mmCIF file of C-alpha atoms and ligand atoms in Angstrom:
data_model
loop_
_atom_site.group_PDB
_atom_site.id
_atom_site.type_symbol
_atom_site.label_atom_id
_atom_site.label_comp_id
_atom_site.label_asym_id
_atom_site.label_seq_id
_atom_site.Cartn_x
_atom_site.Cartn_y
_atom_site.Cartn_z
ATOM 1 C CA UNK A 4 119.136 126.420 93.180
ATOM 2 C CA UNK A 5 119.047 122.575 93.014
ATOM 3 C CA UNK A 6 116.377 120.367 94.600
ATOM 4 C CA UNK A 7 114.123 121.855 97.286
ATOM 5 C CA UNK A 8 111.609 119.609 99.144
ATOM 6 C CA UNK A 9 108.542 120.987 100.971
ATOM 7 C CA UNK A 10 105.385 119.418 102.474
ATOM 8 C CA UNK A 11 102.277 119.514 100.287
ATOM 9 C CA UNK A 12 99.897 122.129 101.690
ATOM 10 C CA UNK A 13 96.427 120.573 101.294
ATOM 11 C CA UNK A 14 94.858 124.055 101.491
ATOM 12 C CA UNK A 15 96.968 125.275 98.598
ATOM 13 C CA UNK A 16 95.469 124.581 95.158
ATOM 14 C CA UNK A 17 98.799 125.088 93.394
ATOM 15 C CA UNK A 18 100.449 122.391 95.535
ATOM 16 C CA UNK A 19 97.612 119.967 94.818
ATOM 17 C CA UNK A 20 97.693 120.706 91.097
ATOM 18 C CA UNK A 21 101.472 120.246 90.951
ATOM 19 C CA UNK A 22 101.223 116.972 92.888
ATOM 20 C CA UNK A 23 98.483 115.772 90.570
ATOM 21 C CA UNK A 24 100.278 116.795 87.389
ATOM 22 C CA UNK A 25 103.432 114.871 88.320
ATOM 23 C CA UNK A 26 101.470 111.829 89.431
ATOM 24 C CA UNK A 27 99.294 111.780 86.287
ATOM 25 C CA UNK A 28 102.109 112.324 83.796
ATOM 26 C CA UNK A 29 104.273 109.698 85.517
ATOM 27 C CA UNK A 30 101.465 107.162 85.341
ATOM 28 C CA UNK A 31 100.703 107.919 81.697
ATOM 29 C CA UNK A 32 104.386 107.554 80.785
ATOM 30 C CA UNK A 33 105.403 104.592 82.896
ATOM 31 C CA UNK A 34 102.270 102.408 82.810
ATOM 32 C CA UNK A 35 100.285 103.680 79.820
ATOM 33 C CA UNK A 36 97.694 100.913 80.056
ATOM 34 C CA UNK A 37 96.535 102.136 83.484
ATOM 35 C CA UNK A 38 93.468 104.389 83.348
ATOM 36 C CA UNK A 39 94.141 108.115 83.283
ATOM 37 C CA UNK A 40 94.608 109.530 86.788
ATOM 38 C CA UNK A 41 92.003 112.220 87.394
ATOM 39 C CA UNK A 42 92.296 115.249 89.678
ATOM 40 C CA UNK A 43 89.378 113.940 91.737
ATOM 41 C CA UNK A 44 91.275 110.743 92.409
ATOM 42 C CA UNK A 45 94.434 112.598 93.422
ATOM 43 C CA UNK A 46 92.465 114.880 95.753
ATOM 44 C CA UNK A 47 90.636 111.884 97.251
ATOM 45 C CA UNK A 48 93.953 110.152 97.938
ATOM 46 C CA UNK A 49 95.414 113.271 99.550
ATOM 47 C CA UNK A 50 92.406 114.299 101.636
ATOM 48 C CA UNK A 51 91.066 110.943 102.778
ATOM 49 C CA UNK A 52 93.785 108.603 104.059
ATOM 50 C CA UNK A 53 92.917 105.104 105.214
ATOM 51 C CA UNK A 54 92.644 104.642 108.971
ATOM 52 C CA UNK A 55 95.667 103.158 110.724
ATOM 53 C CA UNK A 56 97.957 104.986 108.275
ATOM 54 C CA UNK A 57 99.551 108.418 108.696
ATOM 55 C CA UNK A 58 100.519 109.839 105.307
ATOM 56 C CA UNK A 59 102.982 112.703 104.692
ATOM 57 C CA UNK A 60 103.241 114.175 101.188
ATOM 58 C CA UNK A 61 106.054 116.256 99.762
ATOM 59 C CA UNK A 62 106.832 118.149 96.569
ATOM 60 C CA UNK A 63 110.347 118.441 95.173
ATOM 61 C CA UNK A 64 111.158 121.519 93.097
ATOM 62 C CA UNK A 65 114.073 121.559 90.702
ATOM 63 C CA UNK A 66 115.279 125.095 90.051
ATOM 64 C CA UNK A 67 111.923 126.291 91.367
ATOM 65 C CA UNK A 68 109.721 124.060 89.168
ATOM 66 C CA UNK A 69 107.688 121.119 90.615
ATOM 67 C CA UNK A 70 109.656 118.028 89.574
ATOM 68 C CA UNK A 71 108.931 115.150 91.943
ATOM 69 C CA UNK A 72 106.534 113.872 94.579
ATOM 70 C CA UNK A 73 106.992 111.735 97.646
ATOM 71 C CA UNK A 74 104.393 110.042 99.830
ATOM 72 C CA UNK A 75 105.623 108.622 103.131
ATOM 73 C CA UNK A 76 103.073 106.553 104.960
ATOM 74 C CA UNK A 77 103.370 105.341 108.549
ATOM 75 C CA UNK A 78 101.429 102.246 109.639
ATOM 76 C CA UNK A 79 100.025 103.041 113.097
ATOM 77 C CA UNK A 80 98.555 99.840 114.527
ATOM 78 C CA UNK A 81 100.961 97.206 113.171
ATOM 79 C CA UNK A 82 104.311 97.365 111.382
ATOM 80 C CA UNK A 83 105.362 100.388 113.388
ATOM 81 C CA UNK A 84 108.959 99.751 112.234
ATOM 82 C CA UNK A 85 108.036 100.602 108.615
ATOM 83 C CA UNK A 86 107.671 103.660 106.368
ATOM 84 C CA UNK A 87 106.012 103.044 102.980
ATOM 85 C CA UNK A 88 107.654 105.139 100.276
ATOM 86 C CA UNK A 89 106.128 106.239 96.978
ATOM 87 C CA UNK A 90 108.537 108.337 94.967
ATOM 88 C CA UNK A 91 107.895 109.703 91.457
ATOM 89 C CA UNK A 92 109.838 112.106 89.257
ATOM 90 C CA UNK A 93 108.436 113.961 86.242
ATOM 91 C CA UNK A 94 109.661 112.045 83.197
ATOM 92 C CA UNK A 95 111.155 115.099 81.458
ATOM 93 C CA UNK A 96 113.441 115.954 84.400
ATOM 94 C CA UNK A 97 114.698 112.507 85.299
ATOM 95 C CA UNK A 98 118.377 111.764 85.826
ATOM 96 C CA UNK A 99 118.990 115.149 87.419
ATOM 97 C CA UNK A 100 119.184 114.061 91.041
ATOM 98 C CA UNK A 101 115.561 114.640 92.100
ATOM 99 C CA UNK A 102 114.939 110.945 92.841
ATOM 100 C CA UNK A 103 118.152 110.683 94.868
ATOM 101 C CA UNK A 104 117.212 113.791 96.907
ATOM 102 C CA UNK A 105 113.725 112.396 97.628
ATOM 103 C CA UNK A 106 115.120 108.998 98.585
ATOM 104 C CA UNK A 107 117.590 110.612 100.998
ATOM 105 C CA UNK A 108 114.724 112.663 102.429
ATOM 106 C CA UNK A 109 112.720 109.445 102.996
ATOM 107 C CA UNK A 110 115.650 107.853 104.840
ATOM 108 C CA UNK A 111 116.044 110.894 107.115
ATOM 109 C CA UNK A 112 112.287 110.992 107.701
ATOM 110 C CA UNK A 113 112.296 107.329 108.786
ATOM 111 C CA UNK A 114 115.157 108.036 111.215
ATOM 112 C CA UNK A 115 113.320 111.008 112.649
ATOM 113 C CA UNK A 116 110.177 108.892 113.171
ATOM 114 C CA UNK A 117 112.136 106.065 114.828
ATOM 115 C CA UNK A 118 111.382 103.567 112.041
ATOM 116 C CA UNK A 119 114.070 101.223 110.758
ATOM 117 C CA UNK A 120 112.742 99.912 107.445
ATOM 118 C CA UNK A 121 111.507 101.683 104.329
ATOM 119 C CA UNK A 122 109.561 99.878 101.594
ATOM 120 C CA UNK A 123 108.377 100.637 98.090
ATOM 121 C CA UNK A 124 107.972 99.130 94.634
ATOM 122 C CA UNK A 125 108.817 99.642 90.983
ATOM 123 C CA UNK A 126 107.658 98.211 87.665
ATOM 124 C CA UNK A 127 109.669 96.052 85.255
ATOM 125 C CA UNK A 128 109.385 94.503 81.815
ATOM 126 C CA UNK A 129 108.670 90.765 81.538
ATOM 127 C CA UNK A 130 109.258 88.590 78.461
ATOM 128 C CA UNK A 131 106.418 89.098 75.998
ATOM 129 C CA UNK A 132 105.135 92.153 77.871
ATOM 130 C CA UNK A 133 105.119 95.801 76.794
ATOM 131 C CA UNK A 134 108.315 97.850 77.245
ATOM 132 C CA UNK A 135 109.014 99.278 80.699
ATOM 133 C CA UNK A 136 111.657 101.850 81.626
ATOM 134 C CA UNK A 137 114.650 99.928 83.037
ATOM 135 C CA UNK A 138 115.627 103.146 84.846
ATOM 136 C CA UNK A 139 113.310 102.326 87.760
ATOM 137 C CA UNK A 140 115.234 99.175 88.653
ATOM 138 C CA UNK A 141 118.548 100.966 87.967
ATOM 139 C CA UNK A 142 117.545 103.736 90.359
ATOM 140 C CA UNK A 143 116.531 101.236 93.043
ATOM 141 C CA UNK A 144 119.886 99.453 92.657
ATOM 142 C CA UNK A 145 121.736 102.775 92.833
ATOM 143 C CA UNK A 146 119.941 103.561 96.107
ATOM 144 C CA UNK A 147 121.107 100.197 97.488
ATOM 145 C CA UNK A 148 117.652 98.801 98.259
ATOM 146 C CA UNK A 149 117.008 95.033 98.419
ATOM 147 C CA UNK A 150 114.436 93.494 96.077
ATOM 148 C CA UNK A 151 112.289 91.472 98.497
ATOM 149 C CA UNK A 152 109.177 90.209 96.691
ATOM 150 C CA UNK A 153 108.763 89.838 92.919
ATOM 151 C CA UNK A 154 105.174 90.253 91.761
ATOM 152 C CA UNK A 155 103.415 89.948 88.411
ATOM 153 C CA UNK A 156 100.459 92.014 87.274
ATOM 154 C CA UNK A 157 97.902 90.145 85.197
ATOM 155 C CA UNK A 158 95.057 91.623 83.201
ATOM 156 C CA UNK A 159 91.707 90.151 82.246
ATOM 157 C CA UNK A 160 90.168 91.429 79.004
ATOM 158 C CA UNK A 161 86.431 90.846 79.257
ATOM 159 C CA UNK A 162 85.953 91.445 75.541
ATOM 160 C CA UNK A 163 88.136 88.544 74.503
ATOM 161 C CA UNK A 164 87.967 86.115 77.425
ATOM 162 C CA UNK A 165 86.320 82.723 76.881
ATOM 163 C CA UNK A 166 83.157 82.979 79.020
ATOM 164 C CA UNK A 167 82.109 79.388 78.175
ATOM 165 C CA UNK A 168 85.207 78.310 80.061
ATOM 166 C CA UNK A 169 83.878 80.250 83.075
ATOM 167 C CA UNK A 170 80.702 78.162 83.066
ATOM 168 C CA UNK A 171 82.737 74.946 83.049
ATOM 169 C CA UNK A 172 84.995 76.229 85.821
ATOM 170 C CA UNK A 173 81.972 77.224 87.898
ATOM 171 C CA UNK A 174 80.311 73.827 87.425
ATOM 172 C CA UNK A 175 83.517 72.007 88.393
ATOM 173 C CA UNK A 176 84.008 74.214 91.426
ATOM 174 C CA UNK A 177 80.404 73.903 92.623
ATOM 175 C CA UNK A 178 80.761 70.121 92.566
ATOM 176 C CA UNK A 179 83.519 70.495 95.183
ATOM 177 C CA UNK A 180 81.808 73.146 97.281
ATOM 178 C CA UNK A 181 78.848 71.399 98.863
ATOM 179 C CA UNK A 182 77.866 73.035 102.132
ATOM 180 C CA UNK A 183 78.786 76.585 101.093
ATOM 181 C CA UNK A 184 76.480 79.365 99.911
ATOM 182 C CA UNK A 185 77.644 82.256 97.731
ATOM 183 C CA UNK A 186 76.661 85.788 98.719
ATOM 184 C CA UNK A 187 77.538 89.165 97.195
ATOM 185 C CA UNK A 188 77.177 92.820 98.074
ATOM 186 C CA UNK A 189 77.963 96.301 96.765
ATOM 187 C CA UNK A 190 79.946 98.778 98.901
ATOM 188 C CA UNK A 191 79.942 98.449 102.686
ATOM 189 C CA UNK A 192 79.768 94.911 104.101
ATOM 190 C CA UNK A 193 76.445 93.854 105.635
ATOM 191 C CA UNK A 194 76.535 93.929 109.454
ATOM 192 C CA UNK A 195 76.381 90.153 109.717
ATOM 193 C CA UNK A 196 79.581 89.598 107.702
ATOM 194 C CA UNK A 197 81.794 92.578 108.573
ATOM 195 C CA UNK A 198 83.579 90.838 111.469
ATOM 196 C CA UNK A 199 84.372 87.892 109.190
ATOM 197 C CA UNK A 200 85.678 90.256 106.509
ATOM 198 C CA UNK A 201 88.019 91.767 109.138
ATOM 199 C CA UNK A 202 89.197 88.299 110.177
ATOM 200 C CA UNK A 203 89.898 87.313 106.566
ATOM 201 C CA UNK A 204 91.562 90.624 105.625
ATOM 202 C CA UNK A 205 93.829 90.279 108.658
ATOM 203 C CA UNK A 206 95.084 86.927 107.326
ATOM 204 C CA UNK A 207 96.384 88.323 104.036
ATOM 205 C CA UNK A 208 99.931 89.010 105.180
ATOM 206 C CA UNK A 209 100.055 85.628 106.942
ATOM 207 C CA UNK A 210 98.658 83.622 104.040
ATOM 208 C CA UNK A 211 99.920 85.273 100.849
ATOM 209 C CA UNK A 212 103.626 84.821 100.083
ATOM 210 C CA UNK A 213 105.633 87.823 101.306
ATOM 211 C CA UNK A 214 109.097 86.823 100.015
ATOM 212 C CA UNK A 215 111.838 88.478 102.069
ATOM 213 C CA UNK A 216 109.632 91.388 103.160
ATOM 214 C CA UNK A 217 109.853 92.005 106.891
ATOM 215 C CA UNK A 218 106.181 92.777 107.320
ATOM 216 C CA UNK A 219 103.992 91.666 110.220
ATOM 217 C CA UNK A 220 100.371 90.519 109.967
ATOM 218 C CA UNK A 221 98.102 93.564 109.818
ATOM 219 C CA UNK A 222 95.593 94.088 112.615
ATOM 220 C CA UNK A 223 92.056 94.321 111.300
ATOM 221 C CA UNK A 224 88.847 94.630 113.241
ATOM 222 C CA UNK A 225 85.325 95.771 112.423
ATOM 223 C CA UNK A 226 86.172 99.421 113.125
ATOM 224 C CA UNK A 227 89.091 99.382 110.708
ATOM 225 C CA UNK A 228 86.987 97.788 107.956
ATOM 226 C CA UNK A 229 84.237 100.373 108.538
ATOM 227 C CA UNK A 230 86.890 103.120 108.463
ATOM 228 C CA UNK A 231 88.263 101.828 105.148
ATOM 229 C CA UNK A 232 84.739 101.718 103.723
ATOM 230 C CA UNK A 233 84.121 105.338 104.745
ATOM 231 C CA UNK A 234 87.340 106.378 103.009
ATOM 232 C CA UNK A 235 86.358 104.576 99.798
ATOM 233 C CA UNK A 236 82.991 106.331 99.912
ATOM 234 C CA UNK A 237 84.555 109.773 100.455
ATOM 235 C CA UNK A 238 86.977 109.159 97.577
ATOM 236 C CA UNK A 239 84.135 108.057 95.301
ATOM 237 C CA UNK A 240 85.553 104.541 94.739
ATOM 238 C CA UNK A 241 83.061 101.770 93.977
ATOM 239 C CA UNK A 242 83.595 98.237 95.257
ATOM 240 C CA UNK A 243 81.944 94.869 94.711
ATOM 241 C CA UNK A 244 82.264 91.776 96.864
ATOM 242 C CA UNK A 245 81.483 88.060 96.777
ATOM 243 C CA UNK A 246 81.944 85.546 99.554
ATOM 244 C CA UNK A 247 81.241 81.911 100.402
ATOM 245 C CA UNK A 248 79.404 81.249 103.632
ATOM 246 C CA UNK A 249 79.953 77.924 105.381
ATOM 247 C CA UNK A 250 76.391 76.715 105.934
ATOM 248 C CA UNK A 251 76.924 74.719 109.114
ATOM 249 C CA UNK A 252 78.860 77.414 111.045
ATOM 250 C CA UNK A 253 77.513 80.533 109.315
ATOM 251 C CA UNK A 254 81.082 81.861 108.972
ATOM 252 C CA UNK A 255 82.582 83.352 105.826
ATOM 253 C CA UNK A 256 85.047 80.849 104.401
ATOM 254 C CA UNK A 257 86.183 82.919 101.397
ATOM 255 C CA UNK A 258 85.924 86.529 100.274
ATOM 256 C CA UNK A 259 87.000 88.660 97.327
ATOM 257 C CA UNK A 260 86.658 92.289 96.230
ATOM 258 C CA UNK A 261 86.900 94.283 92.992
ATOM 259 C CA UNK A 262 87.230 98.076 93.150
ATOM 260 C CA UNK A 263 86.924 100.987 90.716
ATOM 261 C CA UNK A 264 88.608 104.371 90.885
ATOM 262 C CA UNK A 265 86.057 107.204 90.952
ATOM 263 C CA UNK A 266 86.052 108.283 87.296
ATOM 264 C CA UNK A 267 86.720 104.936 85.628
ATOM 265 C CA UNK A 268 84.045 102.639 84.230
ATOM 266 C CA UNK A 269 86.119 100.452 81.891
ATOM 267 C CA UNK A 270 88.890 99.256 84.203
ATOM 268 C CA UNK A 271 88.899 97.848 87.747
ATOM 269 C CA UNK A 272 91.303 96.400 90.308
ATOM 270 C CA UNK A 273 90.955 92.841 91.562
ATOM 271 C CA UNK A 274 91.790 93.274 95.252
ATOM 272 C CA UNK A 275 92.039 90.767 98.090
ATOM 273 C CA UNK A 276 90.933 87.191 97.501
ATOM 274 C CA UNK A 277 91.291 84.895 100.462
ATOM 275 C CA UNK A 278 90.088 81.462 101.499
ATOM 276 C CA UNK A 279 90.202 80.592 105.197
ATOM 277 C CA UNK A 280 92.841 77.825 105.651
ATOM 278 C CA UNK A 281 90.195 75.600 107.304
ATOM 279 C CA UNK A 282 88.176 75.675 104.076
ATOM 280 C CA UNK A 283 90.790 75.191 101.378
ATOM 281 C CA UNK A 284 90.454 72.491 98.730
ATOM 282 C CA UNK A 285 86.805 73.264 97.898
ATOM 283 C CA UNK A 286 87.508 75.534 94.911
ATOM 284 C CA UNK A 287 86.126 78.459 96.893
ATOM 285 C CA UNK A 288 88.759 80.852 95.530
ATOM 286 C CA UNK A 289 87.652 80.136 91.973
ATOM 287 C CA UNK A 290 83.964 80.264 92.912
ATOM 288 C CA UNK A 291 84.012 83.625 94.691
ATOM 289 C CA UNK A 292 86.169 85.213 91.995
ATOM 290 C CA UNK A 293 83.896 84.126 89.153
ATOM 291 C CA UNK A 294 80.804 85.060 91.150
ATOM 292 C CA UNK A 295 82.251 88.504 91.781
ATOM 293 C CA UNK A 296 83.113 89.032 88.121
ATOM 294 C CA UNK A 297 79.490 88.296 87.138
ATOM 295 C CA UNK A 298 78.210 90.465 89.995
ATOM 296 C CA UNK A 299 80.514 93.370 89.069
ATOM 297 C CA UNK A 300 79.721 93.257 85.352
ATOM 298 C CA UNK A 301 76.000 93.261 86.170
ATOM 299 C CA UNK A 302 76.497 96.633 87.896
ATOM 300 C CA UNK A 303 79.264 97.982 85.654
ATOM 301 C CA UNK A 304 78.369 97.003 82.078
ATOM 302 C CA UNK A 305 81.195 99.093 80.560
ATOM 303 C CA UNK A 306 83.871 97.144 82.418
ATOM 304 C CA UNK A 307 86.503 95.761 80.041
ATOM 305 C CA UNK A 308 89.775 95.285 81.971
ATOM 306 C CA UNK A 309 90.490 93.923 85.442
ATOM 307 C CA UNK A 310 94.060 94.092 86.803
ATOM 308 C CA UNK A 311 95.480 91.967 89.591
ATOM 309 C CA UNK A 312 98.859 91.519 91.302
ATOM 310 C CA UNK A 313 100.217 88.274 92.689
ATOM 311 C CA UNK A 314 103.508 87.293 94.241
ATOM 312 C CA UNK A 315 105.373 85.483 91.443
ATOM 313 C CA UNK A 316 105.544 82.388 93.675
ATOM 314 C CA UNK A 317 101.813 82.345 94.548
ATOM 315 C CA UNK A 318 101.118 79.268 92.419
ATOM 316 C CA UNK A 319 97.566 78.534 93.612
ATOM 317 C CA UNK A 320 96.210 82.043 93.098
ATOM 318 C CA UNK A 321 97.992 82.368 89.756
ATOM 319 C CA UNK A 322 96.554 79.054 88.546
ATOM 320 C CA UNK A 323 93.049 80.334 89.347
ATOM 321 C CA UNK A 324 93.709 83.654 87.629
ATOM 322 C CA UNK A 325 95.169 82.027 84.508
ATOM 323 C CA UNK A 326 92.212 79.620 84.298
ATOM 324 C CA UNK A 327 89.802 82.562 84.481
ATOM 325 C CA UNK A 328 91.735 84.274 81.681
ATOM 326 C CA UNK A 329 94.064 86.779 83.373
ATOM 327 C CA UNK A 330 97.337 87.174 81.424
ATOM 328 C CA UNK A 331 100.707 88.503 82.603
ATOM 329 C CA UNK A 332 101.527 92.091 81.580
ATOM 330 C CA UNK A 333 104.451 93.351 83.658
ATOM 331 C CA UNK A 334 106.553 92.684 86.741
ATOM 332 C CA UNK A 335 106.581 94.651 90.005
ATOM 333 C CA UNK A 336 109.296 94.419 92.601
ATOM 334 C CA UNK A 337 108.603 95.185 96.252
ATOM 335 C CA UNK A 338 111.833 96.402 97.837
ATOM 336 C CA UNK A 339 112.911 97.128 101.375
ATOM 337 C CA UNK A 340 115.830 99.030 102.831
ATOM 338 C CA UNK A 341 117.207 99.155 106.377
ATOM 339 C CA UNK A 342 117.752 102.665 107.633
HETATM 340 C C1 LIG B 419 112.998 105.931 89.565
HETATM 341 C C2 LIG B 419 112.888 107.469 89.517
HETATM 342 C C3 LIG B 419 112.245 107.932 90.814
HETATM 343 C C4 LIG B 419 114.306 108.061 89.409
HETATM 344 O O1 LIG B 419 114.251 109.490 89.525
HETATM 345 P P1 LIG B 419 115.453 110.414 88.986
HETATM 346 O O2 LIG B 419 115.218 111.792 89.484
HETATM 347 O O3 LIG B 419 115.605 110.224 87.530
HETATM 348 O O4 LIG B 419 116.718 109.768 89.767
HETATM 349 P P2 LIG B 419 118.155 110.423 89.956
HETATM 350 O O5 LIG B 419 118.469 111.398 88.863
HETATM 351 O O6 LIG B 419 118.273 110.954 91.351
HETATM 352 O O7 LIG B 419 119.092 109.137 89.797
HETATM 353 C C5 LIG B 419 119.872 108.605 90.864
HETATM 354 C C6 LIG B 419 120.687 107.416 90.336
HETATM 355 O O8 LIG B 419 119.802 106.343 89.979
HETATM 356 C C7 LIG B 419 120.325 105.672 88.816
HETATM 357 N N1 LIG B 419 119.377 105.849 87.705
HETATM 358 C C8 LIG B 419 118.267 106.588 87.693
HETATM 359 N N2 LIG B 419 117.637 106.489 86.496
HETATM 360 C C9 LIG B 419 118.395 105.691 85.727
HETATM 361 C C10 LIG B 419 118.288 105.211 84.395
HETATM 362 N N3 LIG B 419 117.251 105.563 83.616
HETATM 363 N N4 LIG B 419 119.259 104.375 83.920
HETATM 364 C C11 LIG B 419 120.294 104.017 84.709
HETATM 365 N N5 LIG B 419 120.456 104.459 85.972
HETATM 366 C C12 LIG B 419 119.512 105.263 86.485
HETATM 367 C C13 LIG B 419 121.650 106.334 88.508
HETATM 368 O O9 LIG B 419 122.651 105.630 89.228
HETATM 369 C C14 LIG B 419 121.438 107.722 89.071
HETATM 370 O O10 LIG B 419 122.670 108.363 89.431
HETATM 371 P P3 LIG B 419 123.539 109.134 88.273
HETATM 372 O O11 LIG B 419 122.559 109.901 87.437
HETATM 373 O O12 LIG B 419 124.446 109.979 89.073
HETATM 374 O O13 LIG B 419 124.192 108.055 87.498
HETATM 375 C C15 LIG B 419 112.056 107.919 88.288
HETATM 376 O O14 LIG B 419 112.543 107.263 87.139
HETATM 377 C C16 LIG B 419 110.590 107.628 88.416
HETATM 378 O O15 LIG B 419 109.802 108.494 88.857
HETATM 379 N N6 LIG B 419 110.132 106.392 88.045
HETATM 380 C C17 LIG B 419 108.728 105.993 88.193
HETATM 381 C C18 LIG B 419 108.340 105.771 89.633
HETATM 382 C C19 LIG B 419 109.189 104.700 90.317
HETATM 383 O O16 LIG B 419 109.562 103.686 89.757
HETATM 384 N N7 LIG B 419 109.446 104.955 91.622
HETATM 385 C C20 LIG B 419 110.049 103.995 92.520
HETATM 386 C C21 LIG B 419 111.516 104.008 92.486
HETATM 387 S S1 LIG B 419 112.199 102.827 93.645
#
C-alpha cells in the first residue's frame, strides 16, 4: 500500500484527531521540554490561520494508518515566491519513507503554485544541551536542502533567575533612556499605538539577521495587525506587550510581546522585540523586555519558563537575553531549497 497523502478535511473529526495525535506525539518526543500540545491548540491552528497566509494541511498514511503531517503555507502579500513547510512523522514509523514522500509532495505543490523556494526548520543538539535526534538534520541533508540561518533557543527559568540583577539592569537602562516613557497592554494594541506596532513588526525581517534566507521584508499595516489579534483571540492565545514611547514625537521607539498558548499557564513564548533604528543605544530593548516580564508575571503568576529564539549571530539581542537570565537549550536551523 505504501504512503498515501490526502488533504486534511477540517469537517472530519477523525482527520483532526489524527493530525493532532501526530503533532502532539512528535512534540513530546522531539522537544520534551515544550508544553504538551492540546487538542484545542491544534484545532485553533487548523481553523484560524493568520491573515496574509494561505495554509494547506495534509495527512500521510502508511499502510492505511496516519503516519505523518504536512503544513504548506503560502505568504500572500509578500514573499510570494515562498512556501513554508512543516513536516512531521510519527516517531514510531520513522525511517520508512514517509518524510521523503511528504517532502516530494511539498516540492510538487510549490511547482504547482508557481513558487520557487521552500523553507522550513529542524532542531539540533548544542554542547551542554539536552539530547536531540540527529535524524532531523540527516533527513534535511538527504533531501538536499541548504541550511540558511542557524538559531539558538534560550529559556528563562523564573524560579531560579536572579531578580536583583533585573533591578540593576533596569536602573542602568533607565539612566540611558531619558525622554522615553514605558507603556504596556494586554491583548489587542490600543488604537493610538497600533499603526506604530505595524511599522515596527514590518521591520523585523529587515533588522534581525536573516543569514542566507531569501526572504523579503513582510508588509504589515494596521489591518494585518488587527487580523493577527483576532486570530490570537479565536485560538485562545493570551499576549502581553510593553513598549517605549518617544516623548517628543509620541512615536513608539521599541516594542516587545510575550504570548501563551491557550491551555498553558507555566510556559510562554518571547516573541518579537524590536527597537526602531533611530532610537538605538538607549537600552530600550532591555527596558521593554524587563518591563514586559514584570507585566506578564503580574497577570500570569504561574509562569515559570519563557522561551525565545535568536539568530546565532544576533549578538545584541543575545547579550540582552543572557543578561536577563535566558540560557541556551538547543539549536534550530532554518533551511531553504530551490524548487
Ligand atoms: C525528519 C523526519 C521528518 C524524517 O521522517 P522519516 O519518515 O523518518 O524520513 P524518511 O524515512 O523518508 O527518510 C528519508 C531519508 O532521510 C535520511 N534520514 C532520515 N532519518 C534519519 C536518521 N534518523 N538518521 C540518518 N538518516 C536519516 C535518510 O537518508 C533517509 O533515507 P534512507 O532511509 O533511505 O536512508 C522525522 O524524523 C521527523 O518528523 N522529525 C521531527 C520534525 C522535523 O524535524 N521536521 C523537519 C524536517 S526538515
